[in-house]
Amino acid sequence: MVTSSKIMTERLLLTALKGGKSTKILTLNGKKMSKMPSALEKLPNLRTLDLQNNQISKVCPELRTLTKLTLLNLGNNLLQEVPEEIKYLTSLKNLHLFGNRICRIAAGVLDGLGDLVLLNLNDNQLSSLPPEIGRLQNLTFLSLNHNKLTVIPKEICFLEHLSELHINYNRITRIPEEIRFLQNLQQLSLVRNNIEELPEEVCQLTKLGVLDVAGNVIQIFPAGFQDLKLREFYCEGNPLFLKNPIFAPQPKDLWTLREIAARFVLSQLEEYNPLIMDAIECYPEVKDKLSKAKKCAICRKPFLSEWLECVYFVPPSKNWKISKNLQLIPLQTLVCSYQCFDRRDPDVFGIAKE
């Protein structure tokens, strides 16, 4: 029995084929198709192909002939991978693959997509992304909501034109420090992951306007966070530190010999001691470790690996649209010793360990 949707599909396809080289748009949305029409190769000038809401599990080889295609929508189908044929669509700018069963991206598939501007892979089963994601140098919009990702590849952080990044409802535990390179990022959405902290490099995102980290396990934000020029900030559902001071015993400072030596070398480097500066060049591993040193918020002297984590609270900017009931933002500050802790501002508190 021939269904009405199949009849409609055939009519639409026939109309497109009659147009031949003049056909620019083909929409076969929700036609219960299980296969892509192989007759696509007869539409060499096609610009838009909309096949969303069907039952397609595999693309046809003829897809690769559509080298002028700029928009491909295969959302809500049954694909299990981002197929290799897509790499031949060298003019593609918008690619929608949401709502499939995609668990992998075929090798080399991203090689030919240098003009891609938008990539939507929401509602799939991806647990990782290939390093080749970094080849999408013109990408401005990337959405990966509702997948199984545990890591944000560093390569994403080198997509210099990226303005929106959405990775909601995944299993991300940390944000790479390289995120500082996303200097055109305007919207970052990381709702419902397992993120424990934001790196201080987030504070370098000068164009960031919308940040949503609701539903993670963040307790404290990095120093300088309050200076972001945000328009919207959402953080509900995180176990943020509360301003609820208690008295606690204060032990004496006891540093390891490694820390004592590191602080001495760091202080000499700050004073440009030529002997130390020349010697450190012979020990690249030591130089690398010392490059990760922090500075005390009180005395401004450098330290390496032993410090007191403290918190101070600031009200959110009046210019931000914020989560309901957010009155104070806990900000991290690092103090190098209990001696400096005693000299702290009264609004700075040590963090009590339960």
mmCIF file of C-alpha atoms in Angstrom:
data_model
loop_
_atom_site.group_PDB
_atom_site.id
_atom_site.type_symbol
_atom_site.label_atom_id
_atom_site.label_comp_id
_atom_site.label_asym_id
_atom_site.label_seq_id
_atom_site.Cartn_x
_atom_site.Cartn_y
_atom_site.Cartn_z
ATOM 1 C CA MET A 1 0.000 0.000 0.000
ATOM 2 C CA VAL A 2 1.423 3.388 -1.004
ATOM 3 C CA THR A 3 1.112 5.915 1.825
ATOM 4 C CA SER A 4 0.215 9.552 1.333
ATOM 5 C CA SER A 5 3.619 10.652 2.679
ATOM 6 C CA LYS A 6 5.401 8.492 0.103
ATOM 7 C CA ILE A 7 3.263 9.953 -2.673
ATOM 8 C CA MET A 8 4.052 13.462 -1.444
ATOM 9 C CA THR A 9 7.769 12.639 -1.261
ATOM 10 C CA GLU A 10 7.781 11.378 -4.834
ATOM 11 C CA ARG A 11 5.941 14.477 -6.040
ATOM 12 C CA LEU A 12 8.335 16.842 -4.283
ATOM 13 C CA LEU A 13 11.347 14.951 -5.586
ATOM 14 C CA LEU A 14 9.926 14.861 -9.099
ATOM 15 C CA THR A 15 9.341 18.619 -8.999
ATOM 16 C CA ALA A 16 12.919 19.160 -7.843
ATOM 17 C CA LEU A 17 14.275 16.901 -10.590
ATOM 18 C CA LYS A 18 12.306 18.780 -13.213
ATOM 19 C CA GLY A 19 14.055 21.921 -12.048
ATOM 20 C CA GLY A 20 17.397 20.177 -12.539
ATOM 21 C CA LYS A 21 20.347 22.525 -12.238
ATOM 22 C CA SER A 22 18.066 25.417 -11.272
ATOM 23 C CA THR A 23 16.812 23.658 -8.099
ATOM 24 C CA LYS A 24 18.387 25.270 -5.037
ATOM 25 C CA ILE A 25 16.208 23.974 -2.176
ATOM 26 C CA LEU A 26 14.795 20.524 -1.445
ATOM 27 C CA THR A 27 12.686 19.954 1.664
ATOM 28 C CA LEU A 28 11.542 16.433 2.530
ATOM 29 C CA ASN A 29 10.799 17.001 6.190
ATOM 30 C CA GLY A 30 8.846 14.309 8.073
ATOM 31 C CA LYS A 31 8.134 12.026 5.099
ATOM 32 C CA LYS A 32 8.911 8.739 6.926
ATOM 33 C CA MET A 33 11.818 8.116 4.558
ATOM 34 C CA SER A 34 14.204 5.299 5.471
ATOM 35 C CA LYS A 35 16.611 6.004 2.604
ATOM 36 C CA MET A 36 17.996 9.122 1.018
ATOM 37 C CA PRO A 37 17.023 9.470 -2.657
ATOM 38 C CA SER A 38 19.964 8.557 -4.920
ATOM 39 C CA ALA A 39 18.566 10.988 -7.507
ATOM 40 C CA LEU A 40 20.218 13.783 -5.510
ATOM 41 C CA GLU A 41 23.183 13.594 -7.883
ATOM 42 C CA LYS A 42 20.943 15.138 -10.541
ATOM 43 C CA LEU A 43 20.664 18.329 -8.478
ATOM 44 C CA PRO A 44 24.261 19.641 -8.668
ATOM 45 C CA ASN A 45 23.366 23.221 -7.690
ATOM 46 C CA LEU A 46 21.373 22.348 -4.585
ATOM 47 C CA ARG A 47 22.057 24.784 -1.733
ATOM 48 C CA THR A 48 19.650 23.572 0.978
ATOM 49 C CA LEU A 49 18.712 19.966 1.749
ATOM 50 C CA ASP A 50 16.257 19.414 4.583
ATOM 51 C CA LEU A 51 15.672 15.758 5.488
ATOM 52 C CA GLN A 52 14.906 16.120 9.181
ATOM 53 C CA ASN A 53 12.278 14.054 11.019
ATOM 54 C CA ASN A 54 12.645 10.898 8.930
ATOM 55 C CA GLN A 55 13.994 7.393 9.578
ATOM 56 C CA ILE A 56 17.280 7.584 7.655
ATOM 57 C CA SER A 57 20.020 5.397 9.115
ATOM 58 C CA LYS A 58 22.597 5.800 6.347
ATOM 59 C CA VAL A 59 23.327 8.488 3.775
ATOM 60 C CA CYS A 60 23.547 7.644 0.093
ATOM 61 C CA PRO A 61 26.900 7.821 -1.754
ATOM 62 C CA GLU A 62 25.423 10.399 -4.121
ATOM 63 C CA LEU A 63 25.383 12.954 -1.301
ATOM 64 C CA ARG A 64 29.054 13.649 -1.954
ATOM 65 C CA THR A 65 28.176 15.193 -5.349
ATOM 66 C CA LEU A 66 26.379 18.140 -3.722
ATOM 67 C CA THR A 67 29.490 20.280 -3.492
ATOM 68 C CA LYS A 68 27.512 23.562 -3.540
ATOM 69 C CA LEU A 69 25.314 22.616 -0.607
ATOM 70 C CA THR A 70 25.437 25.222 2.193
ATOM 71 C CA LEU A 71 22.785 23.812 4.548
ATOM 72 C CA LEU A 72 22.190 20.161 5.405
ATOM 73 C CA ASN A 73 19.589 19.174 7.970
ATOM 74 C CA LEU A 74 19.511 15.502 8.954
ATOM 75 C CA GLY A 75 18.111 16.124 12.414
ATOM 76 C CA ASN A 76 15.866 13.543 14.076
ATOM 77 C CA ASN A 77 16.876 10.514 12.017
ATOM 78 C CA LEU A 78 18.604 7.229 12.895
ATOM 79 C CA LEU A 79 22.241 7.936 11.979
ATOM 80 C CA GLN A 80 24.847 6.226 14.151
ATOM 81 C CA GLU A 81 27.835 8.222 12.957
ATOM 82 C CA VAL A 82 28.698 11.468 11.222
ATOM 83 C CA PRO A 83 29.147 9.890 7.784
ATOM 84 C CA GLU A 84 32.299 10.193 5.688
ATOM 85 C CA GLU A 85 30.343 11.472 2.663
ATOM 86 C CA ILE A 86 29.850 14.817 4.411
ATOM 87 C CA LYS A 87 33.531 15.698 4.021
ATOM 88 C CA TYR A 88 32.958 16.252 0.297
ATOM 89 C CA LEU A 89 30.413 19.018 0.960
ATOM 90 C CA THR A 90 33.095 21.678 0.871
ATOM 91 C CA SER A 91 30.660 24.635 0.676
ATOM 92 C CA LEU A 92 28.673 23.565 3.739
ATOM 93 C CA LYS A 93 28.037 26.294 6.299
ATOM 94 C CA ASN A 94 25.222 24.863 8.449
ATOM 95 C CA LEU A 95 25.087 21.221 9.528
ATOM 96 C CA HIS A 96 22.239 19.922 11.701
ATOM 97 C CA LEU A 97 22.597 16.366 13.020
ATOM 98 C CA PHE A 98 20.618 16.675 16.253
ATOM 99 C CA GLY A 99 18.384 13.901 17.531
ATOM 100 C CA ASN A 100 20.152 10.919 15.982
ATOM 101 C CA ARG A 101 22.048 8.009 17.561
ATOM 102 C CA ILE A 102 25.500 9.270 16.653
ATOM 103 C CA CYS A 103 28.248 7.791 18.803
ATOM 104 C CA ARG A 104 31.249 8.549 16.582
ATOM 105 C CA ILE A 105 32.512 10.923 13.940
ATOM 106 C CA ALA A 106 33.962 9.065 10.957
ATOM 107 C CA ALA A 107 37.696 9.515 10.323
ATOM 108 C CA GLY A 108 38.489 12.505 8.136
ATOM 109 C CA VAL A 109 34.894 13.705 7.968
ATOM 110 C CA LEU A 110 35.817 17.167 9.261
ATOM 111 C CA ASP A 111 38.655 17.665 6.800
ATOM 112 C CA GLY A 112 36.559 19.271 4.071
ATOM 113 C CA LEU A 113 34.356 21.433 6.287
ATOM 114 C CA GLY A 114 36.557 24.475 6.593
ATOM 115 C CA ASP A 115 33.658 26.829 5.732
ATOM 116 C CA LEU A 116 31.305 25.393 8.367
ATOM 117 C CA VAL A 117 29.771 28.091 10.580
ATOM 118 C CA LEU A 118 27.162 26.136 12.584
ATOM 119 C CA LEU A 119 27.312 22.564 13.898
ATOM 120 C CA ASN A 120 24.413 21.121 15.890
ATOM 121 C CA LEU A 121 24.981 17.660 17.390
ATOM 122 C CA ASN A 122 22.450 17.891 20.224
ATOM 123 C CA ASP A 123 20.724 14.763 21.542
ATOM 124 C CA ASN A 124 23.164 12.093 20.394
ATOM 125 C CA GLN A 125 25.423 9.558 22.121
ATOM 126 C CA LEU A 126 28.880 11.045 21.642
ATOM 127 C CA SER A 127 31.327 10.235 24.423
ATOM 128 C CA SER A 128 34.287 12.010 22.808
ATOM 129 C CA LEU A 129 35.221 14.331 19.968
ATOM 130 C CA PRO A 130 38.186 13.856 17.610
ATOM 131 C CA PRO A 131 41.070 16.364 17.655
ATOM 132 C CA GLU A 132 40.076 17.231 14.075
ATOM 133 C CA ILE A 133 37.272 19.358 15.544
ATOM 134 C CA GLY A 134 39.959 22.048 15.652
ATOM 135 C CA ARG A 135 39.990 22.213 11.852
ATOM 136 C CA LEU A 136 36.604 23.940 11.761
ATOM 137 C CA GLN A 137 38.282 27.323 11.832
ATOM 138 C CA ASN A 138 35.228 29.313 10.687
ATOM 139 C CA LEU A 139 32.850 27.787 13.226
ATOM 140 C CA THR A 140 30.874 30.356 15.235
ATOM 141 C CA PHE A 141 28.174 28.131 16.793
ATOM 142 C CA LEU A 142 28.738 24.693 18.331
ATOM 143 C CA SER A 143 26.035 22.827 20.243
ATOM 144 C CA LEU A 144 26.590 19.443 21.884
ATOM 145 C CA ASN A 145 23.762 19.310 24.416
ATOM 146 C CA HIS A 146 22.529 15.959 25.715
ATOM 147 C CA ASN A 147 25.498 13.735 24.830
ATOM 148 C CA LYS A 148 27.894 11.706 26.978
ATOM 149 C CA LEU A 149 30.996 13.889 26.776
ATOM 150 C CA THR A 150 33.394 13.828 29.726
ATOM 151 C CA VAL A 151 36.054 16.158 28.306
ATOM 152 C CA ILE A 152 36.094 19.395 26.333
ATOM 153 C CA PRO A 153 38.872 18.864 23.774
ATOM 154 C CA LYS A 154 41.557 21.547 23.892
ATOM 155 C CA GLU A 155 41.197 21.860 20.130
ATOM 156 C CA ILE A 156 37.797 23.526 20.582
ATOM 157 C CA CYS A 157 39.573 26.336 22.421
ATOM 158 C CA PHE A 158 41.471 27.280 19.272
ATOM 159 C CA LEU A 159 38.356 27.929 17.172
ATOM 160 C CA GLU A 160 39.027 31.657 17.144
ATOM 161 C CA HIS A 161 35.677 32.680 15.622
ATOM 162 C CA LEU A 162 33.523 30.655 18.037
ATOM 163 C CA SER A 163 30.901 32.889 19.655
ATOM 164 C CA GLU A 164 28.502 30.319 21.149
ATOM 165 C CA LEU A 165 29.383 27.043 22.861
ATOM 166 C CA HIS A 166 26.647 24.857 24.342
ATOM 167 C CA ILE A 167 27.555 21.624 26.162
ATOM 168 C CA ASN A 168 24.588 21.193 28.492
ATOM 169 C CA TYR A 169 23.597 17.855 30.007
ATOM 170 C CA ASN A 170 26.854 15.971 29.535
ATOM 171 C CA ARG A 171 29.432 14.576 31.971
ATOM 172 C CA ILE A 172 32.101 17.270 31.788
ATOM 173 C CA THR A 173 34.239 17.507 34.943
ATOM 174 C CA ARG A 174 36.603 20.354 34.056
ATOM 175 C CA ILE A 175 37.118 23.208 31.632
ATOM 176 C CA PRO A 176 40.542 23.394 29.960
ATOM 177 C CA GLU A 177 42.772 26.370 30.745
ATOM 178 C CA GLU A 178 43.073 26.940 26.998
ATOM 179 C CA ILE A 179 39.549 28.363 27.027
ATOM 180 C CA ARG A 180 41.271 31.740 27.350
ATOM 181 C CA PHE A 181 41.963 31.615 23.615
ATOM 182 C CA LEU A 182 38.229 31.866 22.779
ATOM 183 C CA GLN A 183 38.396 35.637 22.637
ATOM 184 C CA ASN A 184 35.225 35.935 20.536
ATOM 185 C CA LEU A 185 33.108 33.749 22.809
ATOM 186 C CA GLN A 186 29.904 35.531 23.778
ATOM 187 C CA GLN A 187 27.808 32.687 25.209
ATOM 188 C CA LEU A 188 28.969 29.673 27.230
ATOM 189 C CA SER A 189 26.399 27.174 28.481
ATOM 190 C CA LEU A 190 27.471 24.204 30.617
ATOM 191 C CA VAL A 191 24.261 23.300 32.445
ATOM 192 C CA ARG A 192 23.979 19.955 34.268
ATOM 193 C CA ASN A 193 27.514 18.596 34.117
ATOM 194 C CA ASN A 194 29.920 17.579 36.893
ATOM 195 C CA ILE A 195 32.121 20.678 36.866
ATOM 196 C CA GLU A 196 33.769 21.408 40.223
ATOM 197 C CA GLU A 197 35.417 24.715 39.387
ATOM 198 C CA LEU A 198 35.903 27.292 36.673
ATOM 199 C CA PRO A 199 39.525 27.977 35.724
ATOM 200 C CA GLU A 200 40.764 31.497 36.318
ATOM 201 C CA GLU A 201 41.282 31.764 32.545
ATOM 202 C CA VAL A 202 37.500 32.203 32.182
ATOM 203 C CA CYS A 203 38.042 35.708 33.539
ATOM 204 C CA GLN A 204 40.021 36.528 30.375
ATOM 205 C CA LEU A 205 36.967 36.089 28.114
ATOM 206 C CA THR A 206 36.368 39.783 27.564
ATOM 207 C CA LYS A 207 33.419 39.359 25.165
ATOM 208 C CA LEU A 208 31.534 36.806 27.259
ATOM 209 C CA GLY A 209 27.998 38.054 27.816
ATOM 210 C CA VAL A 210 26.052 34.961 28.894
ATOM 211 C CA LEU A 211 27.370 32.277 31.261
ATOM 212 C CA ASP A 212 25.171 29.411 32.457
ATOM 213 C CA VAL A 213 26.714 26.836 34.811
ATOM 214 C CA ALA A 214 23.527 25.814 36.621
ATOM 215 C CA GLY A 215 23.350 22.318 38.066
ATOM 216 C CA ASN A 216 27.049 21.560 38.535
ATOM 217 C CA VAL A 217 29.097 21.048 41.726
ATOM 218 C CA ILE A 218 30.815 24.438 41.878
ATOM 219 C CA GLN A 219 31.494 25.876 45.337
ATOM 220 C CA ILE A 220 33.612 28.913 44.528
ATOM 221 C CA PHE A 221 34.518 31.131 41.562
ATOM 222 C CA PRO A 222 37.995 32.362 40.576
ATOM 223 C CA ALA A 223 39.319 35.737 41.644
ATOM 224 C CA GLY A 224 38.444 38.413 39.107
ATOM 225 C CA PHE A 225 35.200 36.683 38.144
ATOM 226 C CA GLN A 226 33.193 39.689 39.331
ATOM 227 C CA ASP A 227 34.863 41.857 36.671
ATOM 228 C CA LEU A 228 33.404 39.923 33.728
ATOM 229 C CA LYS A 229 31.145 42.097 31.573
ATOM 230 C CA LEU A 230 28.258 39.630 31.672
ATOM 231 C CA ARG A 231 24.659 40.357 30.798
ATOM 232 C CA GLU A 232 23.342 37.064 32.175
ATOM 233 C CA PHE A 233 24.744 34.679 34.792
ATOM 234 C CA TYR A 234 23.026 31.517 36.049
ATOM 235 C CA CYS A 235 24.400 29.207 38.726
ATOM 236 C CA GLU A 236 21.407 27.743 40.552
ATOM 237 C CA GLY A 237 21.761 24.144 41.689
ATOM 238 C CA ASN A 238 25.432 24.473 42.719
ATOM 239 C CA PRO A 239 26.604 23.933 46.336
ATOM 240 C CA LEU A 240 28.104 27.434 46.611
ATOM 241 C CA PHE A 241 29.966 28.409 49.762
ATOM 242 C CA LEU A 242 27.772 30.446 52.088
ATOM 243 C CA LYS A 243 28.837 33.310 54.294
ATOM 244 C CA ASN A 244 28.414 31.566 57.619
ATOM 245 C CA PRO A 245 31.611 32.204 59.652
ATOM 246 C CA ILE A 246 32.680 29.986 62.549
ATOM 247 C CA PHE A 247 35.743 30.033 64.809
ATOM 248 C CA ALA A 248 38.370 27.354 64.179
ATOM 249 C CA PRO A 249 41.827 26.611 65.669
ATOM 250 C CA GLN A 250 44.722 27.944 63.626
ATOM 251 C CA PRO A 251 47.822 25.746 63.279
ATOM 252 C CA LYS A 252 51.342 27.040 62.715
ATOM 253 C CA ASP A 253 52.915 27.223 59.285
ATOM 254 C CA LEU A 254 54.920 24.122 58.408
ATOM 255 C CA TRP A 255 56.341 24.044 54.906
ATOM 256 C CA THR A 256 58.237 21.272 53.185
ATOM 257 C CA LEU A 257 61.858 21.816 52.156
ATOM 258 C CA ARG A 258 60.636 21.721 48.534
ATOM 259 C CA GLU A 259 58.280 24.631 49.182
ATOM 260 C CA ILE A 260 60.920 26.611 51.074
ATOM 261 C CA ALA A 261 63.395 26.162 48.215
ATOM 262 C CA ALA A 262 60.753 27.016 45.618
ATOM 263 C CA ARG A 263 59.785 30.237 47.400
ATOM 264 C CA PHE A 264 63.419 31.287 47.635
ATOM 265 C CA VAL A 265 64.055 30.650 43.927
ATOM 266 C CA LEU A 266 60.830 32.414 42.969
ATOM 267 C CA SER A 267 61.760 35.470 45.019
ATOM 268 C CA GLN A 268 65.208 35.567 43.387
ATOM 269 C CA LEU A 269 63.659 35.323 39.938
ATOM 270 C CA GLU A 270 61.401 38.257 40.771
ATOM 271 C CA GLU A 271 64.509 40.233 41.680
ATOM 272 C CA TYR A 272 66.146 39.185 38.393
ATOM 273 C CA ASN A 273 69.069 37.476 40.125
ATOM 274 C CA PRO A 274 71.318 36.674 37.108
ATOM 275 C CA LEU A 275 72.829 33.563 38.705
ATOM 276 C CA ILE A 276 69.423 32.002 39.378
ATOM 277 C CA MET A 277 68.030 33.122 36.014
ATOM 278 C CA ASP A 278 70.894 31.456 34.131
ATOM 279 C CA ALA A 279 70.795 28.310 36.260
ATOM 280 C CA ILE A 280 67.050 27.762 35.855
ATOM 281 C CA GLU A 281 67.466 27.478 32.071
ATOM 282 C CA CYS A 282 69.364 24.223 32.634
ATOM 283 C CA TYR A 283 66.388 22.653 34.379
ATOM 284 C CA PRO A 284 63.368 22.917 32.042
ATOM 285 C CA GLU A 285 61.158 20.680 34.206
ATOM 286 C CA VAL A 286 61.796 22.849 37.258
ATOM 287 C CA LYS A 287 61.212 25.985 35.189
ATOM 288 C CA ASP A 288 57.890 24.589 34.019
ATOM 289 C CA LYS A 289 56.762 23.828 37.576
ATOM 290 C CA LEU A 290 57.797 27.267 38.817
ATOM 291 C CA SER A 291 55.844 28.866 35.976
ATOM 292 C CA LYS A 292 52.670 27.597 37.680
ATOM 293 C CA ALA A 293 53.396 29.535 40.876
ATOM 294 C CA LYS A 294 50.684 31.697 42.446
ATOM 295 C CA LYS A 295 50.876 34.978 44.350
ATOM 296 C CA CYS A 296 49.624 35.574 47.845
ATOM 297 C CA ALA A 297 46.608 37.887 47.936
ATOM 298 C CA ILE A 298 48.024 39.603 51.062
ATOM 299 C CA CYS A 299 51.804 39.980 50.686
ATOM 300 C CA ARG A 300 51.901 39.439 46.877
ATOM 301 C CA LYS A 301 54.879 37.107 47.249
ATOM 302 C CA PRO A 302 55.005 33.952 45.089
ATOM 303 C CA PHE A 303 54.470 30.416 46.350
ATOM 304 C CA LEU A 304 54.304 27.047 44.671
ATOM 305 C CA SER A 305 52.133 24.310 46.152
ATOM 306 C CA GLU A 306 51.294 25.059 49.785
ATOM 307 C CA TRP A 307 48.733 27.706 50.598
ATOM 308 C CA LEU A 308 45.481 28.481 52.367
ATOM 309 C CA GLU A 309 42.402 28.619 50.188
ATOM 310 C CA CYS A 310 40.206 31.466 51.343
ATOM 311 C CA VAL A 311 36.965 32.986 50.185
ATOM 312 C CA TYR A 312 35.498 36.451 50.034
ATOM 313 C CA PHE A 313 31.991 37.356 49.017
ATOM 314 C CA VAL A 314 30.854 40.032 46.577
ATOM 315 C CA PRO A 315 27.367 40.950 45.389
ATOM 316 C CA PRO A 316 26.664 40.204 41.721
ATOM 317 C CA SER A 317 26.891 43.130 39.342
ATOM 318 C CA LYS A 318 23.703 45.162 39.042
ATOM 319 C CA ASN A 319 24.113 44.876 35.274
ATOM 320 C CA TRP A 320 23.771 41.072 35.343
ATOM 321 C CA LYS A 321 20.559 39.168 34.908
ATOM 322 C CA ILE A 322 21.092 36.475 37.542
ATOM 323 C CA SER A 323 19.751 33.324 39.129
ATOM 324 C CA LYS A 324 16.946 33.810 41.576
ATOM 325 C CA ASN A 325 18.077 34.198 45.215
ATOM 326 C CA LEU A 326 21.753 34.761 44.285
ATOM 327 C CA GLN A 327 22.830 37.449 46.758
ATOM 328 C CA LEU A 328 26.571 36.866 47.144
ATOM 329 C CA ILE A 329 29.166 35.290 44.861
ATOM 330 C CA PRO A 330 31.962 33.377 46.642
ATOM 331 C CA LEU A 331 35.351 34.215 45.136
ATOM 332 C CA GLN A 332 38.574 32.312 45.674
ATOM 333 C CA THR A 333 41.620 33.988 47.127
ATOM 334 C CA LEU A 334 44.924 32.291 47.985
ATOM 335 C CA VAL A 335 47.055 33.155 51.006
ATOM 336 C CA CYS A 336 50.625 31.897 51.356
ATOM 337 C CA SER A 337 50.747 31.469 55.154
ATOM 338 C CA TYR A 338 48.854 31.771 58.411
ATOM 339 C CA GLN A 339 50.985 34.823 59.132
ATOM 340 C CA CYS A 340 49.426 36.524 56.105
ATOM 341 C CA PHE A 341 46.017 35.098 57.014
ATOM 342 C CA ASP A 342 46.207 37.062 60.269
ATOM 343 C CA ARG A 343 46.665 40.240 58.224
ATOM 344 C CA ARG A 344 43.717 39.586 55.914
ATOM 345 C CA ASP A 345 40.781 41.876 55.252
ATOM 346 C CA PRO A 346 37.887 41.130 57.660
ATOM 347 C CA ASP A 347 35.742 40.079 54.690
ATOM 348 C CA VAL A 348 38.163 37.266 53.803
ATOM 349 C CA PHE A 349 37.445 33.902 55.426
ATOM 350 C CA GLY A 350 39.267 30.608 55.594
ATOM 351 C CA ILE A 351 37.360 27.639 54.245
ATOM 352 C CA ALA A 352 36.344 25.224 56.959
ATOM 353 C CA LYS A 353 36.929 21.565 56.156
ATOM 354 C CA GLU A 354 34.110 19.306 57.280
#
